[in-house]
PDB file of C-alpha atoms in Angstrom:
ATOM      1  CA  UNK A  12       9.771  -0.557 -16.612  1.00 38.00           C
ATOM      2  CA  UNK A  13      10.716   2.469 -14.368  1.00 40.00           C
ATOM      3  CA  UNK A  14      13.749   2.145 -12.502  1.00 40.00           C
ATOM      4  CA  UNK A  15      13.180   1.701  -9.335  1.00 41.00           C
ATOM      5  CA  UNK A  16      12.912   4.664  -6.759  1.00 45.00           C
ATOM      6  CA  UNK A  17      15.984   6.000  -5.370  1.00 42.00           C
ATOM      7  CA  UNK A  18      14.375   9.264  -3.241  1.00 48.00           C
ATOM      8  CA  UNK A  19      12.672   8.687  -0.135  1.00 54.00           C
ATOM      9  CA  UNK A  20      11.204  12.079   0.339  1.00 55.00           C
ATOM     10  CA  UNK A  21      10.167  12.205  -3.963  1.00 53.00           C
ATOM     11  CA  UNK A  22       7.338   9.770  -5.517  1.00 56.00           C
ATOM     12  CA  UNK A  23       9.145   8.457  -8.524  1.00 49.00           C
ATOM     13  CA  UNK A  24       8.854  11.054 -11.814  1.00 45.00           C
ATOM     14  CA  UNK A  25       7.557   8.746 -14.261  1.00 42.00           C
ATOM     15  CA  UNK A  26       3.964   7.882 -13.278  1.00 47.00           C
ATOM     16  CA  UNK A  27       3.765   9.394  -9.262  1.00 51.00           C
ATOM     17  CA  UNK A  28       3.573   5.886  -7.960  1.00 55.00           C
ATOM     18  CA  UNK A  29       6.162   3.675  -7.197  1.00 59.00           C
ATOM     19  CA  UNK A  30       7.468   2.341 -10.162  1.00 58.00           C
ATOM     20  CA  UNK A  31       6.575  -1.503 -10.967  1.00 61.00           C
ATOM     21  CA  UNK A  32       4.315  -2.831 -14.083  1.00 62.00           C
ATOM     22  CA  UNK A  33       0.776  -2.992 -13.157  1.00 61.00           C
ATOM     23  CA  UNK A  34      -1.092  -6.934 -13.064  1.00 59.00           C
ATOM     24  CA  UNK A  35      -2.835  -6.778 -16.399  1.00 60.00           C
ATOM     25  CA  UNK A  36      -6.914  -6.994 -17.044  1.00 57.00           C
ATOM     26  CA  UNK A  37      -8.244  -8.859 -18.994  1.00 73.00           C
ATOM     27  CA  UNK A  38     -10.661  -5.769 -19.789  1.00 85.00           C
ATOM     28  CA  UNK A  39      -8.425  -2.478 -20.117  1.00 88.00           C
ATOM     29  CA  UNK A  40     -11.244  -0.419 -20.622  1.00 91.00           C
ATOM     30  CA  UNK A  41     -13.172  -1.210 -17.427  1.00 93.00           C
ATOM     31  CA  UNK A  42     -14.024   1.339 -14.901  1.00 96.00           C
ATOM     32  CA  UNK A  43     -12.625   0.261 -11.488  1.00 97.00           C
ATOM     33  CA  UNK A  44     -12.753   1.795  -8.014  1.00 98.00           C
ATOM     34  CA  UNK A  45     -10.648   0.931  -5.303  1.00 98.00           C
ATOM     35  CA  UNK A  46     -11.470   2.963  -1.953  1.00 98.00           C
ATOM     36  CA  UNK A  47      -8.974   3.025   0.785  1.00 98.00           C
ATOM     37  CA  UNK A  48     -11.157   3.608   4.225  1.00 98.00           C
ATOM     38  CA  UNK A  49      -9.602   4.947   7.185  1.00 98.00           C
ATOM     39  CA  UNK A  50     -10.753   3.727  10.417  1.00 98.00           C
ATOM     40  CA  UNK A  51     -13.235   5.155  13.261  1.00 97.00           C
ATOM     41  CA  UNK A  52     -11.882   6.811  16.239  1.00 97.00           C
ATOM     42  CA  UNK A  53     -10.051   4.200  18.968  1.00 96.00           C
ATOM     43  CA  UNK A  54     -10.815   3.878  22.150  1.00 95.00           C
ATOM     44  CA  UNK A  55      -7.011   5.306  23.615  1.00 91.00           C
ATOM     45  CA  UNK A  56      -8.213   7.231  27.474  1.00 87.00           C
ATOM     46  CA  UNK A  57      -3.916   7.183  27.993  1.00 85.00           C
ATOM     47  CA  UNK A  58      -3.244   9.366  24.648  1.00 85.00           C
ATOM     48  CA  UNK A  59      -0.847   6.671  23.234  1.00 85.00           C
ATOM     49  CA  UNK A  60       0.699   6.299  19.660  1.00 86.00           C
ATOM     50  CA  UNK A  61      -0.421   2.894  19.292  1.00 89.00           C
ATOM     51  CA  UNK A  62       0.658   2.040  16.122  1.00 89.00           C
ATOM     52  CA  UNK A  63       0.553  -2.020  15.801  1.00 91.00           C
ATOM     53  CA  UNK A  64      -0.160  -2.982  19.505  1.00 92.00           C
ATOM     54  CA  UNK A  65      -2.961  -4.909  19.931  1.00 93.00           C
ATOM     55  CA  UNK A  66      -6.346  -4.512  21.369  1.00 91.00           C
ATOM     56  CA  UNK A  67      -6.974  -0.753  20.224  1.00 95.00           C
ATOM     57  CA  UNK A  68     -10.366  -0.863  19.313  1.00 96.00           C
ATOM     58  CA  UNK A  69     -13.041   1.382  18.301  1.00 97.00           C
ATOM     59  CA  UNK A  70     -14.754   3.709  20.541  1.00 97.00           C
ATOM     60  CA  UNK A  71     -18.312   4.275  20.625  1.00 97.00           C
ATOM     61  CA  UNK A  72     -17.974   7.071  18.372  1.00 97.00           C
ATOM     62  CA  UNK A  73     -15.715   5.441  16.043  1.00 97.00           C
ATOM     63  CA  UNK A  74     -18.269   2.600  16.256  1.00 98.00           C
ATOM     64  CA  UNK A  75     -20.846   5.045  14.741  1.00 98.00           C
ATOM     65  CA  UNK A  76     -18.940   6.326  12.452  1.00 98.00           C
ATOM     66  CA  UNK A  77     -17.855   2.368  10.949  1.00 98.00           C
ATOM     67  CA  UNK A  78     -22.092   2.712  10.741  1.00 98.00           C
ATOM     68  CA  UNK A  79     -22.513   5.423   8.863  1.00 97.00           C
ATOM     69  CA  UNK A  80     -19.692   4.174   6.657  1.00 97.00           C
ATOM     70  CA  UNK A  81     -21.784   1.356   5.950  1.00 97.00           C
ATOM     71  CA  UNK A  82     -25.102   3.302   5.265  1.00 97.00           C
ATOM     72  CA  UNK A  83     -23.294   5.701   2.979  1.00 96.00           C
ATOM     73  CA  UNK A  84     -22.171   2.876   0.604  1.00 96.00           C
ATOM     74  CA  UNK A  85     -25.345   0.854   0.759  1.00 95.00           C
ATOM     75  CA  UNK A  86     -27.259   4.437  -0.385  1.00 96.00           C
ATOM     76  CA  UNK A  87     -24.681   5.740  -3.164  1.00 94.00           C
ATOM     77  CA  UNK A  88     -25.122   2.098  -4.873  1.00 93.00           C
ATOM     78  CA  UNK A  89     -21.597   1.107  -4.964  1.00 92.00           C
ATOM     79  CA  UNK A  90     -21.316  -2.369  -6.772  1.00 95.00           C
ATOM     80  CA  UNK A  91     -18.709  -3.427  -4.151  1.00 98.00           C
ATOM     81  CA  UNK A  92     -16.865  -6.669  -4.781  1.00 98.00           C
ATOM     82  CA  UNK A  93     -14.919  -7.073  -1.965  1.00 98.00           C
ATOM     83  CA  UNK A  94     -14.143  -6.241   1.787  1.00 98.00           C
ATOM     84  CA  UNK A  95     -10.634  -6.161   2.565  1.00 98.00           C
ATOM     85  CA  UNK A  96      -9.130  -4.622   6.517  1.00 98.00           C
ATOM     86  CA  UNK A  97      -5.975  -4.546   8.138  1.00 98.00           C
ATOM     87  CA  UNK A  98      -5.467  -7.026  10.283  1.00 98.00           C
ATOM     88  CA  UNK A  99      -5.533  -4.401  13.475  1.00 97.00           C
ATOM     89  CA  UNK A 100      -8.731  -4.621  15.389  1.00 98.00           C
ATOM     90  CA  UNK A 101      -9.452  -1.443  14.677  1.00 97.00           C
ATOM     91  CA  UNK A 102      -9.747  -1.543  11.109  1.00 98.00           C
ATOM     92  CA  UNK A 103     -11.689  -5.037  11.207  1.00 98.00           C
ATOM     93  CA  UNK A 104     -14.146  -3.090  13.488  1.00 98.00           C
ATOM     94  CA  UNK A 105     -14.545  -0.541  11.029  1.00 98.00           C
ATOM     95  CA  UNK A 106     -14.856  -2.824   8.186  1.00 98.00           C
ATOM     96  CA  UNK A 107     -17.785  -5.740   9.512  1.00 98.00           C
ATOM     97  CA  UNK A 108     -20.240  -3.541   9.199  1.00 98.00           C
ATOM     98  CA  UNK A 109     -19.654  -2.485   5.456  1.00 98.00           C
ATOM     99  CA  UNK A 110     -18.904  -6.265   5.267  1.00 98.00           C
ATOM    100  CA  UNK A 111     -22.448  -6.759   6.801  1.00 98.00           C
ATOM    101  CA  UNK A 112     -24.905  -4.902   4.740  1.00 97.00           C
ATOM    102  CA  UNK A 113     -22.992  -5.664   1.398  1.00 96.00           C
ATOM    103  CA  UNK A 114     -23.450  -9.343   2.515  1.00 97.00           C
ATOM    104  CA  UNK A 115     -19.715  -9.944   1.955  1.00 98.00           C
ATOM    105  CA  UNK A 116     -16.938 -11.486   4.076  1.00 98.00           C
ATOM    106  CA  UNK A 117     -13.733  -9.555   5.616  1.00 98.00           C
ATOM    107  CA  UNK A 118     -10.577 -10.384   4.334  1.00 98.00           C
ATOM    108  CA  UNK A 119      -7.252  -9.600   5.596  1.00 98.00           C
ATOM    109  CA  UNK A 120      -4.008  -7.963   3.828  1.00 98.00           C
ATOM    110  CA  UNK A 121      -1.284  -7.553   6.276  1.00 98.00           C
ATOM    111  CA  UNK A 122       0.272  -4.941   3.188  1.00 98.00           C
ATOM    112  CA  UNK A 123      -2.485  -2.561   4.755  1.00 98.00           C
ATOM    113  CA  UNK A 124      -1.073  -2.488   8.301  1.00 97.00           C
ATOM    114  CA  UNK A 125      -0.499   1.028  10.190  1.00 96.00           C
ATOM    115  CA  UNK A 126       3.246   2.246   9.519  1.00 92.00           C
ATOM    116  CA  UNK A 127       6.015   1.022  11.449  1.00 86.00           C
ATOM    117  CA  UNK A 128       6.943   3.789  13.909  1.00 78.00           C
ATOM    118  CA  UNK A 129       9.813   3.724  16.864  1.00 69.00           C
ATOM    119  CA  UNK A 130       7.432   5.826  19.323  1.00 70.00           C
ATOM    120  CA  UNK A 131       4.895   3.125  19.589  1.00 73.00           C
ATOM    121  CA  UNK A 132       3.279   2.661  22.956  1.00 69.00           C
ATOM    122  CA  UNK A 133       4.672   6.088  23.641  1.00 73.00           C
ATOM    123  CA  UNK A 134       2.684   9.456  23.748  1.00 71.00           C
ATOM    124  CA  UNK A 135       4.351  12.088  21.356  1.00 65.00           C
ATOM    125  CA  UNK A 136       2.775  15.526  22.638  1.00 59.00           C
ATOM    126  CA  UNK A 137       4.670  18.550  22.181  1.00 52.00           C
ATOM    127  CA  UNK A 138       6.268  19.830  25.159  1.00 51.00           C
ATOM    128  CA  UNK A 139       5.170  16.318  27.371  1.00 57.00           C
ATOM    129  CA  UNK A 140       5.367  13.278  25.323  1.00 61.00           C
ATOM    130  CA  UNK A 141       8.453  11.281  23.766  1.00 58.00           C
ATOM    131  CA  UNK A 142       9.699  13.795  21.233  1.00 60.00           C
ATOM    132  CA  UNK A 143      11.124  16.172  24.421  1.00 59.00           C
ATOM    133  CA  UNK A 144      13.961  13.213  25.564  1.00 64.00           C
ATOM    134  CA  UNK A 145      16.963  13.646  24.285  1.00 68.00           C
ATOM    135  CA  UNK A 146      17.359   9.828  23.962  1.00 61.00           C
ATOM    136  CA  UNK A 147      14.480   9.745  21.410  1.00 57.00           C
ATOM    137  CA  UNK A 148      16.193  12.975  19.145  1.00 61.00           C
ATOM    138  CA  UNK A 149      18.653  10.468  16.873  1.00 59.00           C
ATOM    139  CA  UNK A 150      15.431   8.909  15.515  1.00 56.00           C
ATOM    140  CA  UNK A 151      14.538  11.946  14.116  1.00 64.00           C
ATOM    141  CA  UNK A 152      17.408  12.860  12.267  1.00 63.00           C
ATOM    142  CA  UNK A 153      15.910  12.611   8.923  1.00 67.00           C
ATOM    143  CA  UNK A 154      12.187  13.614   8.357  1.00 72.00           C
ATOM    144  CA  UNK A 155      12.629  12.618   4.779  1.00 71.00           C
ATOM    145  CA  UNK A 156      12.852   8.860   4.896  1.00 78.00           C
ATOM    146  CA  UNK A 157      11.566   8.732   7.711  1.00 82.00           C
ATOM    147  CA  UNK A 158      14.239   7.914  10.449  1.00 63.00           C
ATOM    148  CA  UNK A 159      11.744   6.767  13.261  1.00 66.00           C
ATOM    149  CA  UNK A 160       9.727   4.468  11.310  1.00 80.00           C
ATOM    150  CA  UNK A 161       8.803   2.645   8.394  1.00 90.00           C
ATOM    151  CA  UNK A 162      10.209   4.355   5.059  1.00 92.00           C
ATOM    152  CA  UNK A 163       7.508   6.756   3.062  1.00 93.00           C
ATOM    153  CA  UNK A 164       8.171   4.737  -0.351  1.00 95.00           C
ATOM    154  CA  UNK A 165       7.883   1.140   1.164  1.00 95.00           C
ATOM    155  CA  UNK A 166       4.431   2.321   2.466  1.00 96.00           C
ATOM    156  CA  UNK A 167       3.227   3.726  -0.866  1.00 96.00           C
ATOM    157  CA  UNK A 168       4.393   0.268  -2.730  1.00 97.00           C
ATOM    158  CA  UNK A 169       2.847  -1.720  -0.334  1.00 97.00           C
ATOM    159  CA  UNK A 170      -0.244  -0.026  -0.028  1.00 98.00           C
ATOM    160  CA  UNK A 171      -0.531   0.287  -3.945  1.00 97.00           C
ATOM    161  CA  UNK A 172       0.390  -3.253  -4.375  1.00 97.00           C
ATOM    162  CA  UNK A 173      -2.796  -4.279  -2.367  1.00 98.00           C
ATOM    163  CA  UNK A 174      -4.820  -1.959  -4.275  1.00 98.00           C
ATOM    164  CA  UNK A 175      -3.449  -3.183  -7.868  1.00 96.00           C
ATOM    165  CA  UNK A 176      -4.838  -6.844  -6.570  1.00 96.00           C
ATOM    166  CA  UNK A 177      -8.082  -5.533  -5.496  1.00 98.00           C
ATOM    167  CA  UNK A 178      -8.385  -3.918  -8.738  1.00 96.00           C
ATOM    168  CA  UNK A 179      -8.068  -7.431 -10.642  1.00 95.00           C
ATOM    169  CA  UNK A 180     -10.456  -8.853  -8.228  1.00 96.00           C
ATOM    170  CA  UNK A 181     -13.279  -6.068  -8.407  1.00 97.00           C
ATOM    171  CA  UNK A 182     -12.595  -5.618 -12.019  1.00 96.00           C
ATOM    172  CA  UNK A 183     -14.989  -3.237 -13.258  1.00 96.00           C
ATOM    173  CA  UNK A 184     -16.698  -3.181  -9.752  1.00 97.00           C
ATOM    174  CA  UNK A 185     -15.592  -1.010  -6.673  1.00 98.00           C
ATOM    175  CA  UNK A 186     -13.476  -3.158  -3.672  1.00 98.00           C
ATOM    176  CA  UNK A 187     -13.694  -1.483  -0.147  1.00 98.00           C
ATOM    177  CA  UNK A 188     -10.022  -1.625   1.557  1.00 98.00           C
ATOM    178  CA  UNK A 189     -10.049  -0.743   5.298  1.00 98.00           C
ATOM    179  CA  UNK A 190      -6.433   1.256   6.537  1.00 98.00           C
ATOM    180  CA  UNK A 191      -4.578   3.585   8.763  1.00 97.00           C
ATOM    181  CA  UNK A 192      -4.151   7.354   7.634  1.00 96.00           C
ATOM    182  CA  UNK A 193      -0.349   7.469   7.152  1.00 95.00           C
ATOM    183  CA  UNK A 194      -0.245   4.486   4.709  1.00 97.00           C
ATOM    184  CA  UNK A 195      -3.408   6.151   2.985  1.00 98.00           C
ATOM    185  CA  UNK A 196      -2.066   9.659   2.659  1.00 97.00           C
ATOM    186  CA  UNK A 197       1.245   7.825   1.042  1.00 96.00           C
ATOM    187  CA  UNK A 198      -0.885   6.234  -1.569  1.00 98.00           C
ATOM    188  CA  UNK A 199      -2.325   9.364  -2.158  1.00 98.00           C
ATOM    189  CA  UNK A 200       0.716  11.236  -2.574  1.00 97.00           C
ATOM    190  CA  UNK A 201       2.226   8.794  -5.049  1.00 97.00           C
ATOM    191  CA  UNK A 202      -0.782   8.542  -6.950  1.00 97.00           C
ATOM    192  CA  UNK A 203      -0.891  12.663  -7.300  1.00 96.00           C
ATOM    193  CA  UNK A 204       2.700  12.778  -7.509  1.00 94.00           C
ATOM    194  CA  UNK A 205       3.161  14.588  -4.422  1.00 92.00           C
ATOM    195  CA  UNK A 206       6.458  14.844  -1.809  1.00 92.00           C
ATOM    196  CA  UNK A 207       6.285  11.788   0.469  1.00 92.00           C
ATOM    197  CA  UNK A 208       7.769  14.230   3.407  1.00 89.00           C
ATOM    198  CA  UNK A 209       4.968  16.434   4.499  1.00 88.00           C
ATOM    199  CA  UNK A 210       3.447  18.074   7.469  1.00 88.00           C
ATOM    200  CA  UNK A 211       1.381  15.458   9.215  1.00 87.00           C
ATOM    201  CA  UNK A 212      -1.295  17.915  10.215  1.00 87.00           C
ATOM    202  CA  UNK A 213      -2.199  18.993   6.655  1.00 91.00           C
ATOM    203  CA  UNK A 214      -2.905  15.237   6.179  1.00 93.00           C
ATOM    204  CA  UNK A 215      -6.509  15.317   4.240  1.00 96.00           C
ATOM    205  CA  UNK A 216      -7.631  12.034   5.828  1.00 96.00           C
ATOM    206  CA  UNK A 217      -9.715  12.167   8.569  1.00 96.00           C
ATOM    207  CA  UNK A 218     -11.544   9.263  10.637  1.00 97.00           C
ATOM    208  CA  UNK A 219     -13.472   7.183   8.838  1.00 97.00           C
ATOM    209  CA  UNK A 220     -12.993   9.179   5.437  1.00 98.00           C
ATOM    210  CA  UNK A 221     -13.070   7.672   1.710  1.00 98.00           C
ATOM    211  CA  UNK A 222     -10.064   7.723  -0.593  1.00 98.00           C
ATOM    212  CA  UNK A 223     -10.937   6.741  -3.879  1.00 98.00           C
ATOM    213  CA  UNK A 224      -8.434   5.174  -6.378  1.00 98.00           C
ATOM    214  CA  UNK A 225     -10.646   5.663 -10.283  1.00 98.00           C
ATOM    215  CA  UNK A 226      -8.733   3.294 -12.549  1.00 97.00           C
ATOM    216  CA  UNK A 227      -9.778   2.069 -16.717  1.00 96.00           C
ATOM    217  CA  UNK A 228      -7.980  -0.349 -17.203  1.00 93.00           C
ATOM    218  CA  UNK A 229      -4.822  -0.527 -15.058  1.00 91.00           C
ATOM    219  CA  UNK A 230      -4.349   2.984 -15.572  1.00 93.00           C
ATOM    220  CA  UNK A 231      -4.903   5.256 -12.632  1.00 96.00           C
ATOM    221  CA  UNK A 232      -7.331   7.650 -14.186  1.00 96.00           C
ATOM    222  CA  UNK A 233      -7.758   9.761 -10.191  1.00 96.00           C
ATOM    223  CA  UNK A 234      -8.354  10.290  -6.797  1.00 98.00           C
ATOM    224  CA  UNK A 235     -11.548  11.566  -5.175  1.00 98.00           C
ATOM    225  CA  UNK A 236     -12.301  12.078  -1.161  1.00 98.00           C
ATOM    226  CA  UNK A 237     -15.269  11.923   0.957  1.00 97.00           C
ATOM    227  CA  UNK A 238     -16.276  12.209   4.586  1.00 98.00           C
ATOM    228  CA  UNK A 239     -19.092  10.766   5.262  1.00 97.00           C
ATOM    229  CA  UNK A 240     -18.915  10.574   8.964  1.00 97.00           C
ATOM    230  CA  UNK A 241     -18.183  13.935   8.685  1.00 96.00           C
ATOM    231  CA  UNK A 242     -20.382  15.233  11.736  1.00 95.00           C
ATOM    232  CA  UNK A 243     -19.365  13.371  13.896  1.00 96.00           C
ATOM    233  CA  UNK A 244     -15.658  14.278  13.361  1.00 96.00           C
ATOM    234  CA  UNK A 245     -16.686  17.284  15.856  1.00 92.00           C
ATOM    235  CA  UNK A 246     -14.949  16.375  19.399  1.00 87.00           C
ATOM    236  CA  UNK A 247     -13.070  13.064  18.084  1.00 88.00           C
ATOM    237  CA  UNK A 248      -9.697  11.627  19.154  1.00 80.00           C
ATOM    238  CA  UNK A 249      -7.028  11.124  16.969  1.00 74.00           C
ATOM    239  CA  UNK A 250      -3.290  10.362  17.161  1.00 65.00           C
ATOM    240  CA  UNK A 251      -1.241  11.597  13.912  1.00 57.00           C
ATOM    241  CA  UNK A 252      -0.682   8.488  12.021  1.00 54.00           C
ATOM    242  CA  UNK A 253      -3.369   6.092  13.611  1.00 56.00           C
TER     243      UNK A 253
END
């Protein structure tokens, strides 16, 4: 096994994921697919980074877009196993009605939560939110772990230990896991081998967008992306992160 990872900012070298030995399959040539599903657009009039507060919901919009989410699977075909959401109202919104046409239940993984983040209930704007206080600048001391929130790496494990289940449980099937965009574009980045410290606006991960974990065996084999809410991204709400 890998040692474990010792740089915050790096994915380890080895494989691009965080280093620990994959659950076996009984199969290690079958084709699985494990998409990660960011949620609709939340209802938020006040602008807030709402991180894991409760009762953030969708928004009509987002509400739509959880729909089209669910006609989009239904009409590519996908042989999905399993429905599996945050436990944030948001991404159980986003996930019932996926849930619903598949005629499958919604499960629960609290390893797919929304990153921990010090600002929360705060709004961040430049110029007008949080990040212009001086009593808020020692949490941002160091982008690279990062120092106002929940570290980059313990994201990407966590996030890549719920896919490596849903893998064994949808083997050779596709399994539907409902998330937040920072914990998604982590994933991402260690399965590509990319910097965990980034620019949070080139994030490629909008609302209600598809990233797809392609695995034979328990080898990651790549990553694919969709949007297929994409029109009605037009005019939508977002906080970095949510």
């Amino acid at each position: 096994m890998a040692p474990p990872a010792t740089d915050d900012a790096h994915p380890p070298a080895t494989s691009g994921r965080p280093a620990r030995r994959p659950a076996p399959l009984p199969d290690p040539t079958a084709r699985t697919v494990v998409h990660l599903l960011r949620h609709g657009e939340v209802h938020n009039p006040e602008g807030l980074l709402y991180g894991r507060l409760p009762g953030y919901g969708l928004s009509e919009r987002g509400r739509a877009m959880a729909d089209r989410l669910a006609e989009h699977l239904v009409a590519a075909g996908h042989d999905i196993a399993l429905v599996v959401a945050s436990p944030l109202q948001r991404a159980q919104e986003t996930a019932r009605p996926a849930a619903a046409a598949l005629g499958l239940e919604v499960g629960t993984d609290e390893r797919l939560v929304e990153a921990g983040n010090q600002f929360e209930g705060l709004t961040v704007g430049v110029g007008d939110g949080a990040l212009s206080r001086p009593q808020h600048w020692w949490k941002l001391r160091n982008p690279l772990r990062p120092s106002w929130g929940e570290p980059y790496v313990e994201m990407a494990t966590r996030m890549h230990a719920a896919a490596d289940e849903a893998r064994v449980r949808a083997e050779g099937r596709h399994a539907l896991l409902v998330s937040h965009q920072l914990p998604i574009w982590m994933a991402r980045s260690a399965a590509e081998g990319r910097r965990y410290a980034h620019d949070p606006r080139r994030r490629e991960c909008s609302l209600a967008s598809l990233t797809s974990l392609h695995y034979v065996g328990h080898r990651l084999e790549g990553v694919t992306y969709r949007e297929p809410a994409a029109d009605l991204l037009p005019g939508a709400k977002a906080v970095a992160g949510a």
